[in-house]
Coordinates of C-alpha atoms in Angstrom, one line a residue:
X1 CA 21.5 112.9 29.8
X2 CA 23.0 110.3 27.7
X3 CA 20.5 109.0 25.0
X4 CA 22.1 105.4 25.6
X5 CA 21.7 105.6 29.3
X6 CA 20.1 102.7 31.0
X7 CA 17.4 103.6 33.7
X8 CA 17.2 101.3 36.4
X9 CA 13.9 100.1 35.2
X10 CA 15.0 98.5 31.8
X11 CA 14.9 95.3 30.9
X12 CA 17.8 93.3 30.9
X13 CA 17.5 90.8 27.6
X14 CA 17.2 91.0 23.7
X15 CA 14.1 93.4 23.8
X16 CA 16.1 95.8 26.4
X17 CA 18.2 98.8 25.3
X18 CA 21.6 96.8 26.0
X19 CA 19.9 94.4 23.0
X20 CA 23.7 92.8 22.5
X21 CA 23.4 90.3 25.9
X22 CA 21.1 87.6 26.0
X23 CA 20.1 85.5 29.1
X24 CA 22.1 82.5 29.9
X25 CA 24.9 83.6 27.4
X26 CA 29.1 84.1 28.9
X27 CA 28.6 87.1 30.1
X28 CA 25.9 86.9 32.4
X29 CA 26.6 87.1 36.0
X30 CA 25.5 83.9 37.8
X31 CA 24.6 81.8 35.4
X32 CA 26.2 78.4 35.1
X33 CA 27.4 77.7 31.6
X34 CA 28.1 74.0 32.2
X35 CA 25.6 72.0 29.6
X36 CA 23.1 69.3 31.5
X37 CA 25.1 66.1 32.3
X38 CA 28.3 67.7 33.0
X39 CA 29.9 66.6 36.2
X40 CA 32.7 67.8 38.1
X41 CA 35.6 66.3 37.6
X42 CA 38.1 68.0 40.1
X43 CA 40.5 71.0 39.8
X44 CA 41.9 69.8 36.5
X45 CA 38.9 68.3 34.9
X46 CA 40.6 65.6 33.0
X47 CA 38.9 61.9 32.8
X48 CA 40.6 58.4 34.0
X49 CA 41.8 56.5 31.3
X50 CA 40.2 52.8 30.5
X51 CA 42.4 50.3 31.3
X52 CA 43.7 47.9 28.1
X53 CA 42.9 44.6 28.0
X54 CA 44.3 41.5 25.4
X55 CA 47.0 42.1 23.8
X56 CA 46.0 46.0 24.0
X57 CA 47.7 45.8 27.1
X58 CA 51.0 44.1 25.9
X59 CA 53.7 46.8 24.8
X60 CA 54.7 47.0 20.8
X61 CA 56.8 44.7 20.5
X62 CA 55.2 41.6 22.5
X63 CA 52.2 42.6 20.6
X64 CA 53.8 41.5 17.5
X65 CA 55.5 38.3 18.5
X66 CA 51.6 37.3 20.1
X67 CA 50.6 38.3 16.5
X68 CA 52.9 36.1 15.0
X69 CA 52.3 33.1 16.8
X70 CA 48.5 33.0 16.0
X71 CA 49.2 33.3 12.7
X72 CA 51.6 30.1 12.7
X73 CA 48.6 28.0 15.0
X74 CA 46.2 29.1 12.6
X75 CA 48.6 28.3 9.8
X76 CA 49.6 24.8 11.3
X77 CA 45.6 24.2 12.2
X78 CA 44.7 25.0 7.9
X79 CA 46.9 22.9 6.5
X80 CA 46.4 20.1 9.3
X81 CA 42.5 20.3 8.2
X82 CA 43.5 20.1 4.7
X83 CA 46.0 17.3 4.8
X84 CA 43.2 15.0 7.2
X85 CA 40.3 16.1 4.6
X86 CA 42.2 14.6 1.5
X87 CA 43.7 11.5 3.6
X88 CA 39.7 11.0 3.9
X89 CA 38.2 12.3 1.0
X90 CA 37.5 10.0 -2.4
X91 CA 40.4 9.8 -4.4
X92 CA 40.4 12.8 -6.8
X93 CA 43.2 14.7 -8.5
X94 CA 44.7 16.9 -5.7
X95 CA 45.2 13.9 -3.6
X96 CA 46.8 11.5 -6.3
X97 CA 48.8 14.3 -7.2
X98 CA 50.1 14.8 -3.6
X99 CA 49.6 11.3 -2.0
X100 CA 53.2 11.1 -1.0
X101 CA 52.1 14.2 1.1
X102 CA 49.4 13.5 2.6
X103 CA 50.6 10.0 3.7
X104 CA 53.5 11.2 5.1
X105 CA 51.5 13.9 6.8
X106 CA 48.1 11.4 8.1
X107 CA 49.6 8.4 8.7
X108 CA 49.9 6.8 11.1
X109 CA 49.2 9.7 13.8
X110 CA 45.7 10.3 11.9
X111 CA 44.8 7.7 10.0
X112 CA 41.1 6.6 10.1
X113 CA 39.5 3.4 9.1
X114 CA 36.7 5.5 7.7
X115 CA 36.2 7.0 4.6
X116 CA 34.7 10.9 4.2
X117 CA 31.3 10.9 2.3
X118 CA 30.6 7.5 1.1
X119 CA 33.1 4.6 1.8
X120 CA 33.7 3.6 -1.9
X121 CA 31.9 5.9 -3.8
X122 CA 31.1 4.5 -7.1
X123 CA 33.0 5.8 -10.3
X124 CA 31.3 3.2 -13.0
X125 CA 28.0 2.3 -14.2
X126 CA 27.1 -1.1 -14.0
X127 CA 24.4 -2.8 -16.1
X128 CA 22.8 -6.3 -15.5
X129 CA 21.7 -7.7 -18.6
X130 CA 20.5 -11.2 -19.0
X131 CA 19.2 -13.7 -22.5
X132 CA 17.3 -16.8 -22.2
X133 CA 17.1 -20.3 -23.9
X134 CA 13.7 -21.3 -24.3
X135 CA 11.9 -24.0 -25.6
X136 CA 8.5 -23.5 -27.5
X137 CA 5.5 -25.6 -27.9
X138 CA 7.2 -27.6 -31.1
X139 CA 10.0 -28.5 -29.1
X140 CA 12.4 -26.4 -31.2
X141 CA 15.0 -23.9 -28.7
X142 CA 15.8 -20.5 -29.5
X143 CA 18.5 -17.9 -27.7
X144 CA 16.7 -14.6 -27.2
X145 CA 19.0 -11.6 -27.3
X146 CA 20.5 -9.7 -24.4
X147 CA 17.7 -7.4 -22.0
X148 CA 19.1 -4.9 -20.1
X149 CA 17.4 -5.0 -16.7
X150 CA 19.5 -1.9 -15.0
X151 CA 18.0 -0.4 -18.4
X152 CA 14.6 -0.8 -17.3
X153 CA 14.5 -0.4 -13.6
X154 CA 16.2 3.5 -14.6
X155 CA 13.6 4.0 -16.9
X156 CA 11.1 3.0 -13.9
X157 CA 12.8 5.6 -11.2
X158 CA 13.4 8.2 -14.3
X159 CA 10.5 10.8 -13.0
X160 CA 8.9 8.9 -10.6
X161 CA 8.5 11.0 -7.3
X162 CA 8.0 7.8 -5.3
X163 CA 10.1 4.7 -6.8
X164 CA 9.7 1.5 -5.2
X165 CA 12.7 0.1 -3.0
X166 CA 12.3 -3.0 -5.2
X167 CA 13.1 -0.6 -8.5
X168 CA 16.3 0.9 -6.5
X169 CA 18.0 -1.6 -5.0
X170 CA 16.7 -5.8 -5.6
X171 CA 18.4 -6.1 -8.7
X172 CA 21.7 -3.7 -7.8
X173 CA 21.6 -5.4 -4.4
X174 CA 22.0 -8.7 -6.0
X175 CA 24.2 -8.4 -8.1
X176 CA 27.0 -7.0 -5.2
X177 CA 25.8 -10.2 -3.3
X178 CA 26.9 -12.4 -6.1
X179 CA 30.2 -10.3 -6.6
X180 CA 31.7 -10.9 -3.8
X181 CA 30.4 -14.3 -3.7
X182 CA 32.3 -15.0 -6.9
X183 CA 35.5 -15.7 -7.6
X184 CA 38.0 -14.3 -10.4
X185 CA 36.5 -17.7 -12.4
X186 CA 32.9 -16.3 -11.7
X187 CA 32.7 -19.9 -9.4
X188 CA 30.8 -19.9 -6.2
X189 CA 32.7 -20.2 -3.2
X190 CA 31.1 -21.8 -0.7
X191 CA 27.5 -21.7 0.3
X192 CA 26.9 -18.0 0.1
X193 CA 28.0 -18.3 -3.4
X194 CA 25.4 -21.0 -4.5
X195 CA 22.7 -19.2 -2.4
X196 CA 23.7 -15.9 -4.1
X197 CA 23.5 -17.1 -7.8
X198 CA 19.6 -19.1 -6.9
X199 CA 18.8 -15.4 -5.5
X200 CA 19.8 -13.8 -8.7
X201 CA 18.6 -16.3 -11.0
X202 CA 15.0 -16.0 -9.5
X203 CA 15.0 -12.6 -10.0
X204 CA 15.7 -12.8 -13.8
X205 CA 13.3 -15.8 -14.6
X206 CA 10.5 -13.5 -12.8
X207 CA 11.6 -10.4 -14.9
X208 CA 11.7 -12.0 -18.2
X209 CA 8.4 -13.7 -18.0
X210 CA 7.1 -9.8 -16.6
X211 CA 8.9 -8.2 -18.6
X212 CA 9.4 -10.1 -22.0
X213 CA 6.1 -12.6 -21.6
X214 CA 8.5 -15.5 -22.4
X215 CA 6.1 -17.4 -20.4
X216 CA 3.6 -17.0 -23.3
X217 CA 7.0 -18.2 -26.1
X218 CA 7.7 -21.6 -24.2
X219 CA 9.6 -22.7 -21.1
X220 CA 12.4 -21.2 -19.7
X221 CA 15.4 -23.7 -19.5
X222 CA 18.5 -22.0 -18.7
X223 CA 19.4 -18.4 -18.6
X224 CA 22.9 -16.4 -18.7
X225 CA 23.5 -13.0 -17.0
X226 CA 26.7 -10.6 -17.9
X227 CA 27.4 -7.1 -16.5
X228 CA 28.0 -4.1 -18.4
X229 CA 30.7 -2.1 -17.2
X230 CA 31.5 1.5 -18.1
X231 CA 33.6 4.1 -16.0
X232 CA 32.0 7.7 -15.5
X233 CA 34.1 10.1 -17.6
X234 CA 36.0 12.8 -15.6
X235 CA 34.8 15.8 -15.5
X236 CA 36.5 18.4 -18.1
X237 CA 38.5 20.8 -16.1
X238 CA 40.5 17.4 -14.4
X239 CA 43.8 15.9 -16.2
X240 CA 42.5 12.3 -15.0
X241 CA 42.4 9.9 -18.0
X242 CA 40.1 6.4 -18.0
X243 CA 39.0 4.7 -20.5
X244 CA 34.9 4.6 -21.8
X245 CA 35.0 1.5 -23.4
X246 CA 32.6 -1.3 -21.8
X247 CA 33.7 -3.9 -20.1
X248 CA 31.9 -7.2 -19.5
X249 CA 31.3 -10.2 -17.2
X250 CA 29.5 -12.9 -18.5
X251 CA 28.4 -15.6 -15.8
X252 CA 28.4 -19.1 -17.9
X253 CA 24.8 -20.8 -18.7
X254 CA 22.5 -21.6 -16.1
X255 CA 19.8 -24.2 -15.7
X256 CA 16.5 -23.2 -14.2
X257 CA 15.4 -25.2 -12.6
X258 CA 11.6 -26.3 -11.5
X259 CA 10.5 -24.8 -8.6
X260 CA 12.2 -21.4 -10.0
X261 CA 10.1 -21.8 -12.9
X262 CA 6.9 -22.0 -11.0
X263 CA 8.4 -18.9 -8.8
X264 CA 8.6 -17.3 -12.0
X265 CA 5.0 -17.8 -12.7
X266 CA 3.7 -16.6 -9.9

């Protein structure tokens, strides 16, 4: 007998004398070789396809003329966006260089009465400085020199975490009032105006007796205010040119009168 002859008692498998077959491999007799989760497909075996969707389901070339229309929307949309922003914005260098642009583009289809940011941003420091006449206990007058009060109120807010409302704003505030108030010949026009330069003129009598103890020098008799004008440089990178030199308003002499005194005082 054959030395590689099976007997019908073998084992069938790795440890058997046929050693080359293993269970569960391709040649095995009645074993299924499909792997767990494989289903049946039919004779052919072959899988749907997933129907296309969008503009996957347009052909080439209606996919390209879809493409090219939302590329002019988003195009028109961008520089809509732009031309509104700078109609709105503060006047900066872009927009003075284009304003022929963007006016022919905003208005009047988009034009707002409303400004982007702040509705007149301000481009200029503005100081409030004031001098006195008083009149000392020998009768004799003297002009004291100009005090900055804008000067003193920054130095107040400079640093301080908390600043008082009357620090940011009483002096600043009344100084608009009396602007527009004012005309070109720094005359009041009409009761507003009167009201406006009493409000103002309060308000320095009480800071230079505070401030400069001029209570302690005399009597306060009249008192003259002028504003301090300077326009904020432009910043380096932009071709805008303005001048830095100060410009100033001086408001003519003004009598204080009694009861603005003793408001002074107290």
């Amino acid at each position: 007998m054959d030395a590689y002859d099976e007997e019908p008692e073998a084992r069938i498998g790795p440890d058997g004398p046929a050693g080359a077959r293993r269970a569960g491999g391709p040649g095995t007799p009645g074993e299924d070789t499909r792997g767990p989760g494989t289903e049946d497909t039919g004779g052919d075996g072959a899988a749907e396809p997933t129907p296309r969707t969008g503009l996957a389901a347009l052909s080439p070339r209606y996919r390209l003329v879809a493409g090219g229309a939302l590329a002019v929307v988003a195009a028109v949309a961008a520089v809509h966006l732009g031309m509104v922003f700078l109609s709105l914005a503060p006047a900066n260098t872009v927009s003075k260089r284009h304003a022929k642009a963007v006016e022919g583009w905003a208005y009047p289809e988009f034009e707002q009465n409303w400004k982007l940011f702040a509705p007149n941003p301000l481009q200029q420091n503005v100081a409030v400085q004031v001098r006195a006449q008083v009149r000392g206990g020998d009768g004799e007058v003297r002009t004291t020199g100009w005090t900055d009060l804008s000067a003193e109120d920054g130095a107040a807010i400079d640093g301080n975490l908390l600043p008082s409302h009357t620090q940011q704003n009483e002096l600043r505030r009344a100084w608009d009032f009396l602007n527009t108030t004012h005309g070109t010949d720094n005359r009041p026009v009409g009761v507003r105006g009167a009201l406006s330069e009493q409000y103002v003129r309060r308000i320095v009598v009480l800071r230079l007796r505070r401030d400069e103890g001029l209570d302690r020098a005399g009597t306060i008799e009249r008192v003259q205010v002028r504003s301090r004008t300077v326009n904020v440089p432009p910043p380096e990178w932009s071709r805008e040119k303005v001048s830095t030199d100060p410009a100033y308003r001086v408001l003519p002499w003004w009598t204080v009168t009694g009861d603005e005194t003793e408001a002074g005082a107290r």
